Amino acid sequence: MTASTTSRRAFLGGAAALLPALARAQNLDPRSADSVVLNARVLTVDKGLPKAEAFAVRGGRFIAVGRSEDIKGLVGPGTQVLDAKGMAVVPGFIDCHNHAPGEELLYEVLVGNPYEVEFVTIDSIIGKLRERAAKTPPGFWVEGFFHDDTKLKSDRPLNRHDLDQVSSQHPVMVHHRGGHTVFVNSKALDLAGITKATPNPFGGTYDHGPDGELNGRVTDLADRVFYRVGQRPSFTAAETAERARAGLAHISRQFVRYGLTSVHHEAGDLSALQEIRARGDLLHRVSYEADDAGVDRLIAEGVRSGFGDEWLRFGATFEHLVDGSFSERTMALSTPYPGSNPPYRGNVTQTQEDLNAWIEKVWRAGVQVNCHANGDVAIGMYLTACERAQQLFPRADARPKITHCTLVNDDLIRRIKAAGAVPAVFSTYPYYNSDKFKFYGEAMLEHCIAIRQMLDAGVVVAAGSDFPPGPFSPLMALQAMVTRTGWDGKTWGANQRVSVEEALRVHTLNGAYNSGEEAIKGSITPGKLADYVVLADSPAEVDPAKIKDIEIVRTVTGGVARYQA
């Protein structure tokens, strides 16, 4: 059988099954489509027809995929026709872990670049915060966001003495973009009553310098004390709602600008999401992952994962925290961090008993569980809790989600596969955060972000940027997965490289599987939602080191262009 015969049969099979029914239901000419794309290099991520030249859309769904000469037959008087002239088309990208911090992007002091690799000076951080402090009443917090400790032009980290230069009248906090460490000034330490003699709390640390004094770095759960002191701005209910709406509308525009058509939101203002959807400002689809309090309310109402529609639905839970950070070097390891003295194994932030109880509660309620588990210790703890829950209350196809799932071994991979778990691993980290991998070493990196190993074991691994911690550019993610080479030209864990086609599947169809939506999106297939991205070139044909630089020409969600270059 020739390739053209296969393509034509696949096209005719998909179209023939759908066109008459659609035409009867909508009283339309069965030959007409709302829109068609012709003369493209289409990477469908559909094993039945991996490549095509064209497709047609009606009612927000693909109705036919195949050759341009066949699809032309569906062009009617009102059909919008895009002659792609050889450009590439891929399914809309799906980000399975994103905090969607639109309000931070709009209203807060950004001391680092949220989207790209950019080095800044400590003086620039001080200057931006001083400017905010000048407009802030004494005693109120002055905060900076998107700090990255390895994207500084200086050869030393930020410390409390730097932040003391911002103000002695304001507590100052700089948030690492990774979300697990903050840097505070002396005023903040004084307000919180933290001294060099203060013991570390469970699940966190108050770090000290070589001189034994506090250096201002605070990790994981140790930062909670700072949220109980000082003053922060307050807003009326109306102001809070408007800020939430503006932030979500802003970040939705950013998502489609980079080619994302579906994003798993880590909690956030659900009402604001509904409101911007109603007014037409929600440009991407949302799998909403409620926080612990929200999950409790949903369970009390009998709501299960999947409730909602194709634009906004309740997905898994928020990432229930089990350990620390990969980028900030606090994830829980079974062996000490290389070179640490005294030996340091990271932070476990949950006891096994508490984790077991929480997983069992959510599992019994029919909700998809989701935990943040980076290190091998935390992943093992999570799997233990899931295995226990399944034994107590068996569920078919529960798909427990593992957010990050960074450091694995053969036994953990076996258990992940046996549990039917769905990891959402860091997508852009091998490119963006390669400058942090020296803290782990090549031997450990060969088992981190182990996409190759997971795919080979039959694990349906998906991509999660974890933005803010990592940029959410899907093309940066594809390049990272394919090359395992960072912005600095260094390659780590090359044994985990995957092909472009595999990377594309991880960021599309596997992302749909992660939330139980693989039947309706994730590939360019007749009957599925018409979410796709037009690219100036094909990621499968350019230099792999240039994938991130491909221009996104158009992003389409539900058959409607939401972004156009």
Short mmCIF file of N, CA and C in Angstrom, two decimals, residues 272-329:
data_model
loop_
_atom_site.label_atom_id
_atom_site.label_comp_id
_atom_site.label_asym_id
_atom_site.label_seq_id
_atom_site.Cartn_x
_atom_site.Cartn_y
_atom_site.Cartn_z
N ALA A 272 -13.33 34.37 38.46
CA ALA A 272 -12.73 35.24 37.45
C ALA A 272 -12.55 34.51 36.13
N LEU A 273 -12.17 33.24 36.18
CA LEU A 273 -12.05 32.45 34.96
C LEU A 273 -13.39 32.38 34.23
N GLN A 274 -14.46 32.14 34.98
CA GLN A 274 -15.78 32.06 34.37
C GLN A 274 -16.18 33.40 33.76
N GLU A 275 -15.83 34.48 34.44
CA GLU A 275 -16.22 35.80 33.95
C GLU A 275 -15.46 36.18 32.68
N ILE A 276 -14.15 35.91 32.64
CA ILE A 276 -13.44 36.28 31.42
C ILE A 276 -13.83 35.36 30.27
N ARG A 277 -14.24 34.15 30.58
CA ARG A 277 -14.76 33.29 29.52
C ARG A 277 -16.04 33.89 28.94
N ALA A 278 -16.91 34.33 29.83
CA ALA A 278 -18.20 34.88 29.38
C ALA A 278 -18.02 36.11 28.50
N ARG A 279 -16.99 36.89 28.76
CA ARG A 279 -16.79 38.11 27.97
C ARG A 279 -15.83 37.90 26.79
N GLY A 280 -15.41 36.64 26.58
CA GLY A 280 -14.61 36.31 25.41
C GLY A 280 -13.12 36.51 25.56
N ASP A 281 -12.64 36.68 26.79
CA ASP A 281 -11.22 36.91 27.00
C ASP A 281 -10.44 35.66 27.41
N LEU A 282 -11.12 34.53 27.56
CA LEU A 282 -10.42 33.27 27.83
C LEU A 282 -10.12 32.63 26.49
N LEU A 283 -8.86 32.60 26.12
CA LEU A 283 -8.45 32.18 24.80
C LEU A 283 -7.92 30.76 24.77
N HIS A 284 -7.73 30.17 25.95
CA HIS A 284 -7.22 28.80 26.05
C HIS A 284 -8.16 27.98 26.93
N ARG A 285 -8.07 26.67 26.83
CA ARG A 285 -8.89 25.78 27.65
C ARG A 285 -8.21 25.54 28.99
N VAL A 286 -9.02 25.34 30.03
CA VAL A 286 -8.48 25.24 31.38
C VAL A 286 -8.92 23.93 32.05
N SER A 287 -7.94 23.19 32.55
CA SER A 287 -8.20 22.12 33.50
C SER A 287 -7.86 22.70 34.86
N TYR A 288 -8.88 22.93 35.67
CA TYR A 288 -8.72 23.65 36.93
C TYR A 288 -8.38 22.69 38.06
N GLU A 289 -7.23 22.94 38.71
CA GLU A 289 -6.77 22.06 39.78
C GLU A 289 -6.91 22.78 41.11
N ALA A 290 -7.98 22.47 41.83
CA ALA A 290 -8.34 23.19 43.05
C ALA A 290 -7.36 22.90 44.18
N ASP A 291 -7.16 23.92 45.04
CA ASP A 291 -6.31 23.74 46.21
C ASP A 291 -7.01 22.87 47.25
N ASP A 292 -6.32 22.61 48.36
CA ASP A 292 -6.86 21.66 49.34
C ASP A 292 -8.24 22.07 49.85
N ALA A 293 -8.40 23.37 50.16
CA ALA A 293 -9.70 23.83 50.66
C ALA A 293 -10.77 23.70 49.58
N GLY A 294 -10.40 24.03 48.34
CA GLY A 294 -11.34 23.90 47.24
C GLY A 294 -11.72 22.46 46.98
N VAL A 295 -10.75 21.57 47.08
CA VAL A 295 -11.04 20.14 46.89
C VAL A 295 -12.03 19.65 47.95
N ASP A 296 -11.84 20.08 49.19
CA ASP A 296 -12.75 19.68 50.26
C ASP A 296 -14.19 20.14 49.96
N ARG A 297 -14.31 21.37 49.44
CA ARG A 297 -15.65 21.87 49.10
C ARG A 297 -16.27 21.08 47.96
N LEU A 298 -15.46 20.76 46.96
CA LEU A 298 -15.96 20.01 45.82
C LEU A 298 -16.36 18.59 46.23
N ILE A 299 -15.54 17.98 47.08
CA ILE A 299 -15.87 16.63 47.56
C ILE A 299 -17.18 16.66 48.34
N ALA A 300 -17.36 17.70 49.17
CA ALA A 300 -18.59 17.81 49.96
C ALA A 300 -19.83 17.92 49.07
N GLU A 301 -19.64 18.50 47.86
CA GLU A 301 -20.76 18.64 46.92
C GLU A 301 -20.87 17.46 45.97
N GLY A 302 -19.99 16.49 46.12
CA GLY A 302 -20.04 15.31 45.26
C GLY A 302 -19.48 15.53 43.86
N VAL A 303 -18.67 16.57 43.68
CA VAL A 303 -18.10 16.87 42.37
C VAL A 303 -16.84 16.02 42.15
N ARG A 304 -16.73 15.44 40.96
CA ARG A 304 -15.58 14.61 40.63
C ARG A 304 -14.78 15.24 39.50
N SER A 305 -13.59 14.74 39.31
CA SER A 305 -12.76 15.21 38.20
C SER A 305 -13.50 14.99 36.89
N GLY A 306 -13.41 15.97 36.00
CA GLY A 306 -14.09 15.90 34.71
C GLY A 306 -15.35 16.74 34.65
N PHE A 307 -15.80 17.26 35.81
CA PHE A 307 -17.00 18.09 35.82
C PHE A 307 -16.71 19.41 35.11
N GLY A 308 -17.57 19.81 34.21
CA GLY A 308 -17.38 21.03 33.45
C GLY A 308 -17.58 20.77 31.98
N ASP A 309 -16.93 21.56 31.13
CA ASP A 309 -17.08 21.38 29.69
C ASP A 309 -15.71 21.46 29.03
N GLU A 310 -15.70 21.63 27.71
CA GLU A 310 -14.45 21.58 26.96
C GLU A 310 -13.57 22.81 27.17
N TRP A 311 -14.12 23.86 27.75
CA TRP A 311 -13.34 25.07 27.99
C TRP A 311 -12.86 25.19 29.43
N LEU A 312 -13.66 24.75 30.36
CA LEU A 312 -13.33 24.93 31.77
C LEU A 312 -13.87 23.74 32.55
N ARG A 313 -12.97 22.95 33.10
CA ARG A 313 -13.38 21.74 33.78
C ARG A 313 -12.53 21.52 35.03
N PHE A 314 -13.09 20.79 35.97
CA PHE A 314 -12.36 20.41 37.17
C PHE A 314 -11.48 19.22 36.84
N GLY A 315 -10.18 19.37 37.02
CA GLY A 315 -9.25 18.30 36.69
C GLY A 315 -8.77 17.57 37.92
N ALA A 316 -7.47 17.41 38.04
CA ALA A 316 -6.87 16.80 39.22
C ALA A 316 -6.86 17.83 40.35
N THR A 317 -6.34 17.43 41.49
CA THR A 317 -6.18 18.37 42.60
C THR A 317 -4.97 19.27 42.33
N PHE A 318 -4.88 20.32 43.10
CA PHE A 318 -3.65 21.12 43.17
C PHE A 318 -2.49 20.20 43.55
N GLU A 319 -1.27 20.61 43.23
CA GLU A 319 -0.09 19.79 43.54
C GLU A 319 0.13 19.72 45.06
N HIS A 320 -0.37 18.70 45.68
CA HIS A 320 -0.20 18.52 47.12
C HIS A 320 1.29 18.28 47.40
N LEU A 321 1.88 19.11 48.23
CA LEU A 321 3.34 19.18 48.37
C LEU A 321 3.90 18.02 49.19
N VAL A 322 4.87 17.32 48.62
CA VAL A 322 5.53 16.23 49.32
C VAL A 322 7.01 16.55 49.59
N ASP A 323 7.63 17.35 48.71
CA ASP A 323 9.03 17.70 48.95
C ASP A 323 9.35 19.05 48.35
N GLY A 324 10.65 19.36 48.27
CA GLY A 324 11.10 20.67 47.84
C GLY A 324 11.30 20.78 46.34
N SER A 325 12.26 21.61 45.97
CA SER A 325 12.43 22.07 44.60
C SER A 325 13.64 21.44 43.92
N PHE A 326 13.49 21.18 42.62
CA PHE A 326 14.61 20.73 41.80
C PHE A 326 15.53 21.91 41.50
N SER A 327 14.98 23.02 41.01
CA SER A 327 15.83 24.14 40.60
C SER A 327 16.50 24.82 41.79
N GLU A 328 15.85 24.78 42.96
CA GLU A 328 16.42 25.45 44.14
C GLU A 328 17.16 24.48 45.05
N ARG A 329 17.31 23.25 44.60
CA ARG A 329 18.12 22.24 45.29
C ARG A 329 17.61 21.92 46.68
#
